[in-house]
Amino acid sequence: MSLGPGSSEHLTPRAAEALHEAEVVVGYKTYVGLVAGLVQGKDIRASGMRKEIDRCREALDLALQGRRVALVSGGDAGIYGMAGLVFDLCRAHGVTVRDGREEAKDSSDALPVEVIPGVAAFNAAASLLGAPLMHDFAAVSLSDHLTPWEIIERRLEAAAEADFVIAIYNPRSATRPDGLDRARSILLRHRPGDTPVGVVHKAMRDGQRCLLTTLEGLDPEDVDMQTVLLVGNSHTYVWNGWMVTPRGYLDKYGT
């Protein structure tokens, strides 16, 4: 079984190869749609939101039956994707897995699993904005569907106090319209209002939009669940329309 990223335009060669090799393709219907041109004629098992466990169970069941399965995630399967859930389920149900990139060392029935890297949303967003992730950064999801808000607040507080650049995932939805404002209030306790913020909607996909604003000027109406925010640290600057976080080379070595 392979776990790979969505969006055919930005697949690695190995991800494209895994889709070609797969008999069955399982995934969230939006992500499967992004690779539709590569999976024509295959057994497609696509489903909607909040069906993550069902998708992973189905993919595992099919793989244990001997089918070659590709489980498609958006961005990178190991970053807010399905890779961790697959391992969780295997561990919970006593399914032994091995690295699918290596030949089996014995005749065991271990399930071969390969996690194929992709381009995470913060990578794609950073490339469109300039170089905002050149120094240490943290990623925090504002979704409290699986993580209690109290923990999210603590993580935001810690990242802001430590002066990390912060990538914010799942910033605002119809069911969580106030979460972004609450998060911004936390950040503003540690960062000035003119801190640069990059707002990237649908990075590297149809409908892509990029906006440079500030922590104080951020308009929640510009943000939805397909948006990633990159909040600068105390050294991040905007120059000629680019957002840059210096690593410190010029401070140490000069120009």
PDB file of C-alpha atoms in Angstrom:
ATOM      1  CA  MET A   1       0.000   0.000   0.000  1.00  0.00           C
ATOM      2  CA  SER A   2       1.290   3.456  -0.910  1.00  0.00           C
ATOM      3  CA  LEU A   3       0.338   6.755   0.718  1.00  0.00           C
ATOM      4  CA  GLY A   4       0.924   9.703  -1.555  1.00  0.00           C
ATOM      5  CA  PRO A   5       0.050  13.332  -2.240  1.00  0.00           C
ATOM      6  CA  GLY A   6      -2.707  14.745  -4.402  1.00  0.00           C
ATOM      7  CA  SER A   7      -2.507  17.211  -7.351  1.00  0.00           C
ATOM      8  CA  SER A   8      -1.052  15.624 -10.478  1.00  0.00           C
ATOM      9  CA  GLU A   9       0.798  18.801 -11.476  1.00  0.00           C
ATOM     10  CA  HIS A  10       3.094  18.593  -8.449  1.00  0.00           C
ATOM     11  CA  LEU A  11       3.541  14.863  -7.943  1.00  0.00           C
ATOM     12  CA  THR A  12       6.995  13.458  -7.460  1.00  0.00           C
ATOM     13  CA  PRO A  13       7.983  10.802 -10.017  1.00  0.00           C
ATOM     14  CA  ARG A  14       7.576   8.094  -7.347  1.00  0.00           C
ATOM     15  CA  ALA A  15       4.065   9.293  -6.478  1.00  0.00           C
ATOM     16  CA  ALA A  16       3.030   9.198 -10.130  1.00  0.00           C
ATOM     17  CA  GLU A  17       4.576   5.737 -10.446  1.00  0.00           C
ATOM     18  CA  ALA A  18       2.701   4.499  -7.375  1.00  0.00           C
ATOM     19  CA  LEU A  19      -0.601   5.685  -8.826  1.00  0.00           C
ATOM     20  CA  HIS A  20       0.228   3.953 -12.095  1.00  0.00           C
ATOM     21  CA  GLU A  21       1.036   0.703 -10.256  1.00  0.00           C
ATOM     22  CA  ALA A  22      -2.051   0.792  -8.027  1.00  0.00           C
ATOM     23  CA  GLU A  23      -5.093  -1.367  -8.676  1.00  0.00           C
ATOM     24  CA  VAL A  24      -7.245   0.592  -6.232  1.00  0.00           C
ATOM     25  CA  VAL A  25      -7.127   4.310  -5.423  1.00  0.00           C
ATOM     26  CA  VAL A  26      -8.678   5.433  -2.130  1.00  0.00           C
ATOM     27  CA  GLY A  27      -9.049   9.008  -0.923  1.00  0.00           C
ATOM     28  CA  TYR A  28     -11.036  12.119  -0.207  1.00  0.00           C
ATOM     29  CA  LYS A  29     -13.013  12.835  -3.375  1.00  0.00           C
ATOM     30  CA  THR A  30     -11.483  16.298  -3.899  1.00  0.00           C
ATOM     31  CA  TYR A  31      -7.920  14.933  -3.759  1.00  0.00           C
ATOM     32  CA  VAL A  32      -8.738  11.950  -5.957  1.00  0.00           C
ATOM     33  CA  GLY A  33     -10.213  14.409  -8.452  1.00  0.00           C
ATOM     34  CA  LEU A  34      -6.888  16.237  -8.610  1.00  0.00           C
ATOM     35  CA  VAL A  35      -5.173  13.109  -9.940  1.00  0.00           C
ATOM     36  CA  ALA A  36      -8.082  11.966 -12.122  1.00  0.00           C
ATOM     37  CA  GLY A  37      -5.972  11.994 -15.261  1.00  0.00           C
ATOM     38  CA  LEU A  38      -3.573   9.464 -13.752  1.00  0.00           C
ATOM     39  CA  VAL A  39      -6.089   6.976 -12.366  1.00  0.00           C
ATOM     40  CA  GLN A  40      -8.519   6.440 -15.204  1.00  0.00           C
ATOM     41  CA  GLY A  41      -9.764   2.872 -15.439  1.00  0.00           C
ATOM     42  CA  LYS A  42      -8.763   2.006 -11.874  1.00  0.00           C
ATOM     43  CA  ASP A  43     -10.987   0.939  -9.004  1.00  0.00           C
ATOM     44  CA  ILE A  44     -11.718   4.302  -7.342  1.00  0.00           C
ATOM     45  CA  ARG A  45     -12.982   4.472  -3.758  1.00  0.00           C
ATOM     46  CA  ALA A  46     -13.632   8.169  -3.026  1.00  0.00           C
ATOM     47  CA  SER A  47     -15.565   9.580  -0.071  1.00  0.00           C
ATOM     48  CA  GLY A  48     -16.328  12.892   1.604  1.00  0.00           C
ATOM     49  CA  MET A  49     -15.276  14.865   4.658  1.00  0.00           C
ATOM     50  CA  ARG A  50     -15.016  13.231   8.103  1.00  0.00           C
ATOM     51  CA  LYS A  51     -14.607   9.759   6.563  1.00  0.00           C
ATOM     52  CA  GLU A  52     -10.885   9.481   7.246  1.00  0.00           C
ATOM     53  CA  ILE A  53     -11.076   6.365   9.423  1.00  0.00           C
ATOM     54  CA  ASP A  54     -13.413   4.643   6.970  1.00  0.00           C
ATOM     55  CA  ARG A  55     -11.056   5.407   4.078  1.00  0.00           C
ATOM     56  CA  CYS A  56      -8.007   4.108   5.885  1.00  0.00           C
ATOM     57  CA  ARG A  57      -9.816   0.966   7.052  1.00  0.00           C
ATOM     58  CA  GLU A  58     -10.992   0.277   3.513  1.00  0.00           C
ATOM     59  CA  ALA A  59      -7.498   0.835   2.115  1.00  0.00           C
ATOM     60  CA  LEU A  60      -6.029  -1.537   4.727  1.00  0.00           C
ATOM     61  CA  ASP A  61      -8.663  -4.193   4.133  1.00  0.00           C
ATOM     62  CA  LEU A  62      -8.018  -4.102   0.403  1.00  0.00           C
ATOM     63  CA  ALA A  63      -4.241  -4.205   0.877  1.00  0.00           C
ATOM     64  CA  LEU A  64      -4.549  -7.176   3.251  1.00  0.00           C
ATOM     65  CA  GLN A  65      -6.538  -8.948   0.530  1.00  0.00           C
ATOM     66  CA  GLY A  66      -3.505  -8.610  -1.720  1.00  0.00           C
ATOM     67  CA  ARG A  67      -4.613  -5.597  -3.774  1.00  0.00           C
ATOM     68  CA  ARG A  68      -2.126  -2.840  -4.659  1.00  0.00           C
ATOM     69  CA  VAL A  69      -3.657   0.235  -3.024  1.00  0.00           C
ATOM     70  CA  ALA A  70      -2.800   3.930  -3.271  1.00  0.00           C
ATOM     71  CA  LEU A  71      -4.248   6.056  -0.482  1.00  0.00           C
ATOM     72  CA  VAL A  72      -4.221   9.669  -1.653  1.00  0.00           C
ATOM     73  CA  SER A  73      -3.712  12.611   0.719  1.00  0.00           C
ATOM     74  CA  GLY A  74      -3.483  16.300  -0.095  1.00  0.00           C
ATOM     75  CA  GLY A  75      -0.053  17.918   0.214  1.00  0.00           C
ATOM     76  CA  ASP A  76       2.196  15.503   2.130  1.00  0.00           C
ATOM     77  CA  ALA A  77       0.646  12.296   3.489  1.00  0.00           C
ATOM     78  CA  GLY A  78       2.745  12.556   6.646  1.00  0.00           C
ATOM     79  CA  ILE A  79       1.810  16.173   7.474  1.00  0.00           C
ATOM     80  CA  TYR A  80      -1.814  16.403   8.614  1.00  0.00           C
ATOM     81  CA  GLY A  81      -2.433  13.529   6.167  1.00  0.00           C
ATOM     82  CA  MET A  82      -3.399   9.866   6.289  1.00  0.00           C
ATOM     83  CA  ALA A  83      -0.026   8.227   6.966  1.00  0.00           C
ATOM     84  CA  GLY A  84      -0.261   8.459  10.750  1.00  0.00           C
ATOM     85  CA  LEU A  85      -3.810   7.111  10.835  1.00  0.00           C
ATOM     86  CA  VAL A  86      -2.789   4.067   8.776  1.00  0.00           C
ATOM     87  CA  PHE A  87      -0.051   3.247  11.286  1.00  0.00           C
ATOM     88  CA  ASP A  88      -2.461   3.911  14.173  1.00  0.00           C
ATOM     89  CA  LEU A  89      -4.955   1.406  12.753  1.00  0.00           C
ATOM     90  CA  CYS A  90      -2.292  -1.191  12.001  1.00  0.00           C
ATOM     91  CA  ARG A  91      -0.989  -0.925  15.557  1.00  0.00           C
ATOM     92  CA  ALA A  92      -4.510  -1.064  17.058  1.00  0.00           C
ATOM     93  CA  HIS A  93      -5.455  -4.171  15.056  1.00  0.00           C
ATOM     94  CA  GLY A  94      -2.151  -6.015  15.296  1.00  0.00           C
ATOM     95  CA  VAL A  95      -1.222  -5.649  11.625  1.00  0.00           C
ATOM     96  CA  THR A  96       2.549  -5.851  11.195  1.00  0.00           C
ATOM     97  CA  VAL A  97       3.930  -3.554   8.508  1.00  0.00           C
ATOM     98  CA  ARG A  98       7.262  -3.313   6.739  1.00  0.00           C
ATOM     99  CA  ASP A  99       8.926  -0.695   4.567  1.00  0.00           C
ATOM    100  CA  GLY A 100       7.463  -1.189   1.109  1.00  0.00           C
ATOM    101  CA  ARG A 101      10.553   0.323  -0.491  1.00  0.00           C
ATOM    102  CA  GLU A 102      12.653  -2.656   0.562  1.00  0.00           C
ATOM    103  CA  GLU A 103      12.519  -6.309  -0.415  1.00  0.00           C
ATOM    104  CA  ALA A 104      10.980  -8.600   2.171  1.00  0.00           C
ATOM    105  CA  LYS A 105      13.753 -10.081   4.310  1.00  0.00           C
ATOM    106  CA  ASP A 106      11.824 -13.230   5.108  1.00  0.00           C
ATOM    107  CA  SER A 107       8.548 -14.949   4.339  1.00  0.00           C
ATOM    108  CA  SER A 108       6.571 -12.986   6.924  1.00  0.00           C
ATOM    109  CA  ASP A 109       3.114 -11.671   6.136  1.00  0.00           C
ATOM    110  CA  ALA A 110       4.019  -8.092   7.075  1.00  0.00           C
ATOM    111  CA  LEU A 111       2.098  -5.564   5.007  1.00  0.00           C
ATOM    112  CA  PRO A 112       4.370  -3.441   2.782  1.00  0.00           C
ATOM    113  CA  VAL A 113       3.650   0.258   3.294  1.00  0.00           C
ATOM    114  CA  GLU A 114       5.378   3.132   1.520  1.00  0.00           C
ATOM    115  CA  VAL A 115       4.861   6.742   2.572  1.00  0.00           C
ATOM    116  CA  ILE A 116       5.600   8.909  -0.466  1.00  0.00           C
ATOM    117  CA  PRO A 117       6.547  12.532   0.269  1.00  0.00           C
ATOM    118  CA  GLY A 118       4.720  15.423  -1.286  1.00  0.00           C
ATOM    119  CA  VAL A 119       4.691  19.215  -1.171  1.00  0.00           C
ATOM    120  CA  ALA A 120       3.034  20.365   2.056  1.00  0.00           C
ATOM    121  CA  ALA A 121       0.792  23.428   2.009  1.00  0.00           C
ATOM    122  CA  PHE A 122       3.329  25.520   3.921  1.00  0.00           C
ATOM    123  CA  ASN A 123       6.017  24.609   1.350  1.00  0.00           C
ATOM    124  CA  ALA A 124       3.805  25.605  -1.555  1.00  0.00           C
ATOM    125  CA  ALA A 125       2.631  28.795   0.166  1.00  0.00           C
ATOM    126  CA  ALA A 126       6.170  29.801   1.109  1.00  0.00           C
ATOM    127  CA  SER A 127       7.384  29.434  -2.460  1.00  0.00           C
ATOM    128  CA  LEU A 128       4.630  31.751  -3.675  1.00  0.00           C
ATOM    129  CA  LEU A 129       5.333  34.377  -1.002  1.00  0.00           C
ATOM    130  CA  GLY A 130       9.131  34.420  -1.285  1.00  0.00           C
ATOM    131  CA  ALA A 131      11.197  32.935   1.544  1.00  0.00           C
ATOM    132  CA  PRO A 132       9.235  33.243   4.802  1.00  0.00           C
ATOM    133  CA  LEU A 133      10.365  29.863   6.212  1.00  0.00           C
ATOM    134  CA  MET A 134      14.112  30.402   6.001  1.00  0.00           C
ATOM    135  CA  HIS A 135      14.470  30.126   9.771  1.00  0.00           C
ATOM    136  CA  ASP A 136      12.837  28.029  12.501  1.00  0.00           C
ATOM    137  CA  PHE A 137       9.075  27.673  12.191  1.00  0.00           C
ATOM    138  CA  ALA A 138       6.134  25.831  13.715  1.00  0.00           C
ATOM    139  CA  ALA A 139       2.907  24.554  12.177  1.00  0.00           C
ATOM    140  CA  VAL A 140      -0.348  24.734  14.147  1.00  0.00           C
ATOM    141  CA  SER A 141      -3.817  23.661  13.045  1.00  0.00           C
ATOM    142  CA  LEU A 142      -6.728  25.667  14.427  1.00  0.00           C
ATOM    143  CA  SER A 143      -9.162  22.796  13.946  1.00  0.00           C
ATOM    144  CA  ASP A 144     -10.478  21.589  17.288  1.00  0.00           C
ATOM    145  CA  HIS A 145     -12.197  18.590  15.695  1.00  0.00           C
ATOM    146  CA  LEU A 146      -9.479  16.290  17.044  1.00  0.00           C
ATOM    147  CA  THR A 147      -7.435  18.590  19.295  1.00  0.00           C
ATOM    148  CA  PRO A 148      -9.049  20.509  22.192  1.00  0.00           C
ATOM    149  CA  TRP A 149      -8.899  24.284  21.820  1.00  0.00           C
ATOM    150  CA  GLU A 150      -7.055  24.614  25.137  1.00  0.00           C
ATOM    151  CA  ILE A 151      -4.136  22.650  23.665  1.00  0.00           C
ATOM    152  CA  ILE A 152      -4.213  24.701  20.462  1.00  0.00           C
ATOM    153  CA  GLU A 153      -4.023  27.895  22.539  1.00  0.00           C
ATOM    154  CA  ARG A 154      -1.018  26.575  24.485  1.00  0.00           C
ATOM    155  CA  ARG A 155       0.798  25.676  21.285  1.00  0.00           C
ATOM    156  CA  LEU A 156       0.111  29.071  19.737  1.00  0.00           C
ATOM    157  CA  GLU A 157       1.255  30.799  22.898  1.00  0.00           C
ATOM    158  CA  ALA A 158       4.475  28.788  23.027  1.00  0.00           C
ATOM    159  CA  ALA A 159       5.285  29.256  19.336  1.00  0.00           C
ATOM    160  CA  ALA A 160       4.587  32.980  19.488  1.00  0.00           C
ATOM    161  CA  GLU A 161       6.644  33.489  22.645  1.00  0.00           C
ATOM    162  CA  ALA A 162       9.568  31.535  21.123  1.00  0.00           C
ATOM    163  CA  ASP A 163       9.504  33.812  18.046  1.00  0.00           C
ATOM    164  CA  PHE A 164       8.865  31.030  15.547  1.00  0.00           C
ATOM    165  CA  VAL A 165       7.465  31.829  12.137  1.00  0.00           C
ATOM    166  CA  ILE A 166       4.065  30.134  12.367  1.00  0.00           C
ATOM    167  CA  ALA A 167       2.227  28.262   9.624  1.00  0.00           C
ATOM    168  CA  ILE A 168      -1.458  28.139  10.497  1.00  0.00           C
ATOM    169  CA  TYR A 169      -3.562  25.360   8.989  1.00  0.00           C
ATOM    170  CA  ASN A 170      -7.376  25.063   9.006  1.00  0.00           C
ATOM    171  CA  PRO A 171      -7.668  28.693  10.104  1.00  0.00           C
ATOM    172  CA  ARG A 172     -11.385  29.313   9.696  1.00  0.00           C
ATOM    173  CA  SER A 173     -14.513  27.361   8.823  1.00  0.00           C
ATOM    174  CA  ALA A 174     -18.271  27.820   8.950  1.00  0.00           C
ATOM    175  CA  THR A 175     -18.414  25.919  12.227  1.00  0.00           C
ATOM    176  CA  ARG A 176     -15.380  27.764  13.698  1.00  0.00           C
ATOM    177  CA  PRO A 177     -15.799  31.380  12.532  1.00  0.00           C
ATOM    178  CA  ASP A 178     -14.169  32.888  15.637  1.00  0.00           C
ATOM    179  CA  GLY A 179     -11.106  30.670  16.000  1.00  0.00           C
ATOM    180  CA  LEU A 180      -8.869  32.838  13.841  1.00  0.00           C
ATOM    181  CA  ASP A 181      -9.681  35.988  15.803  1.00  0.00           C
ATOM    182  CA  ARG A 182      -8.920  34.172  19.043  1.00  0.00           C
ATOM    183  CA  ALA A 183      -5.631  32.911  17.623  1.00  0.00           C
ATOM    184  CA  ARG A 184      -4.693  36.368  16.396  1.00  0.00           C
ATOM    185  CA  SER A 185      -5.348  37.823  19.853  1.00  0.00           C
ATOM    186  CA  ILE A 186      -2.867  35.327  21.297  1.00  0.00           C
ATOM    187  CA  LEU A 187      -0.237  36.196  18.682  1.00  0.00           C
ATOM    188  CA  LEU A 188      -0.701  39.922  19.199  1.00  0.00           C
ATOM    189  CA  ARG A 189       0.311  39.516  22.837  1.00  0.00           C
ATOM    190  CA  HIS A 190       3.783  38.601  21.559  1.00  0.00           C
ATOM    191  CA  ARG A 191       4.056  40.246  18.130  1.00  0.00           C
ATOM    192  CA  PRO A 192       3.492  43.828  16.953  1.00  0.00           C
ATOM    193  CA  GLY A 193       0.502  44.549  14.759  1.00  0.00           C
ATOM    194  CA  ASP A 194       2.691  45.220  11.702  1.00  0.00           C
ATOM    195  CA  THR A 195       4.111  41.675  11.710  1.00  0.00           C
ATOM    196  CA  PRO A 196       3.918  40.390   8.101  1.00  0.00           C
ATOM    197  CA  VAL A 197       1.349  37.694   7.348  1.00  0.00           C
ATOM    198  CA  GLY A 198       1.074  35.771   4.102  1.00  0.00           C
ATOM    199  CA  VAL A 199      -2.383  34.515   3.160  1.00  0.00           C
ATOM    200  CA  VAL A 200      -2.383  31.805   0.491  1.00  0.00           C
ATOM    201  CA  HIS A 201      -5.590  30.221  -0.778  1.00  0.00           C
ATOM    202  CA  LYS A 202      -5.458  26.983  -2.802  1.00  0.00           C
ATOM    203  CA  ALA A 203      -1.686  27.042  -3.225  1.00  0.00           C
ATOM    204  CA  MET A 204      -0.608  25.643  -6.615  1.00  0.00           C
ATOM    205  CA  ARG A 205      -4.203  24.836  -7.606  1.00  0.00           C
ATOM    206  CA  ASP A 206      -6.927  26.410  -9.700  1.00  0.00           C
ATOM    207  CA  GLY A 207      -8.286  29.428  -7.849  1.00  0.00           C
ATOM    208  CA  GLN A 208      -4.962  30.235  -6.185  1.00  0.00           C
ATOM    209  CA  ARG A 209      -4.818  33.611  -4.405  1.00  0.00           C
ATOM    210  CA  CYS A 210      -1.945  35.200  -2.489  1.00  0.00           C
ATOM    211  CA  LEU A 211      -2.123  38.214  -0.212  1.00  0.00           C
ATOM    212  CA  LEU A 212       0.432  39.973   1.953  1.00  0.00           C
ATOM    213  CA  THR A 213      -0.996  41.727   4.978  1.00  0.00           C
ATOM    214  CA  THR A 214      -0.179  42.252   8.654  1.00  0.00           C
ATOM    215  CA  LEU A 215      -1.263  40.585  11.867  1.00  0.00           C
ATOM    216  CA  GLU A 216      -3.384  43.609  12.722  1.00  0.00           C
ATOM    217  CA  GLY A 217      -4.736  44.063   9.200  1.00  0.00           C
ATOM    218  CA  LEU A 218      -5.651  40.418   8.607  1.00  0.00           C
ATOM    219  CA  ASP A 219      -9.270  40.159   7.424  1.00  0.00           C
ATOM    220  CA  PRO A 220     -10.877  36.849   8.453  1.00  0.00           C
ATOM    221  CA  GLU A 221     -13.145  37.108   5.405  1.00  0.00           C
ATOM    222  CA  ASP A 222     -10.065  36.441   3.229  1.00  0.00           C
ATOM    223  CA  VAL A 223      -9.530  33.103   4.970  1.00  0.00           C
ATOM    224  CA  ASP A 224     -11.161  29.674   4.763  1.00  0.00           C
ATOM    225  CA  MET A 225     -10.247  26.014   5.227  1.00  0.00           C
ATOM    226  CA  GLN A 226      -8.310  25.935   1.949  1.00  0.00           C
ATOM    227  CA  THR A 227      -6.089  28.777   3.140  1.00  0.00           C
ATOM    228  CA  VAL A 228      -2.752  28.545   4.906  1.00  0.00           C
ATOM    229  CA  LEU A 229      -1.374  31.524   6.841  1.00  0.00           C
ATOM    230  CA  LEU A 230       2.313  32.228   7.360  1.00  0.00           C
ATOM    231  CA  VAL A 231       2.886  34.589  10.275  1.00  0.00           C
ATOM    232  CA  GLY A 232       6.349  36.157  10.362  1.00  0.00           C
ATOM    233  CA  ASN A 233       8.717  36.354  13.307  1.00  0.00           C
ATOM    234  CA  SER A 234      10.410  39.468  14.707  1.00  0.00           C
ATOM    235  CA  HIS A 235      12.881  39.566  11.779  1.00  0.00           C
ATOM    236  CA  THR A 236      10.520  38.839   8.889  1.00  0.00           C
ATOM    237  CA  TYR A 237      10.211  41.663   6.375  1.00  0.00           C
ATOM    238  CA  VAL A 238       8.368  42.477   3.153  1.00  0.00           C
ATOM    239  CA  TRP A 239      10.453  43.749   0.245  1.00  0.00           C
ATOM    240  CA  ASN A 240       9.221  44.430  -3.304  1.00  0.00           C
ATOM    241  CA  GLY A 241       6.178  42.276  -2.687  1.00  0.00           C
ATOM    242  CA  TRP A 242       8.131  39.339  -1.233  1.00  0.00           C
ATOM    243  CA  MET A 243       7.917  38.011   2.332  1.00  0.00           C
ATOM    244  CA  VAL A 244      11.347  37.047   3.685  1.00  0.00           C
ATOM    245  CA  THR A 245      12.601  35.708   7.004  1.00  0.00           C
ATOM    246  CA  PRO A 246      16.397  36.107   7.069  1.00  0.00           C
ATOM    247  CA  ARG A 247      18.494  33.233   8.350  1.00  0.00           C
ATOM    248  CA  GLY A 248      21.154  35.587   9.698  1.00  0.00           C
ATOM    249  CA  TYR A 249      23.912  35.186   7.108  1.00  0.00           C
ATOM    250  CA  LEU A 250      24.401  38.900   6.518  1.00  0.00           C
ATOM    251  CA  ASP A 251      24.436  39.638  10.268  1.00  0.00           C
ATOM    252  CA  LYS A 252      27.322  37.208  10.687  1.00  0.00           C
ATOM    253  CA  TYR A 253      29.269  37.548   7.452  1.00  0.00           C
ATOM    254  CA  GLY A 254      28.196  40.911   6.050  1.00  0.00           C
ATOM    255  CA  THR A 255      27.352  41.745   2.463  1.00  0.00           C
TER     256      THR A 255
END
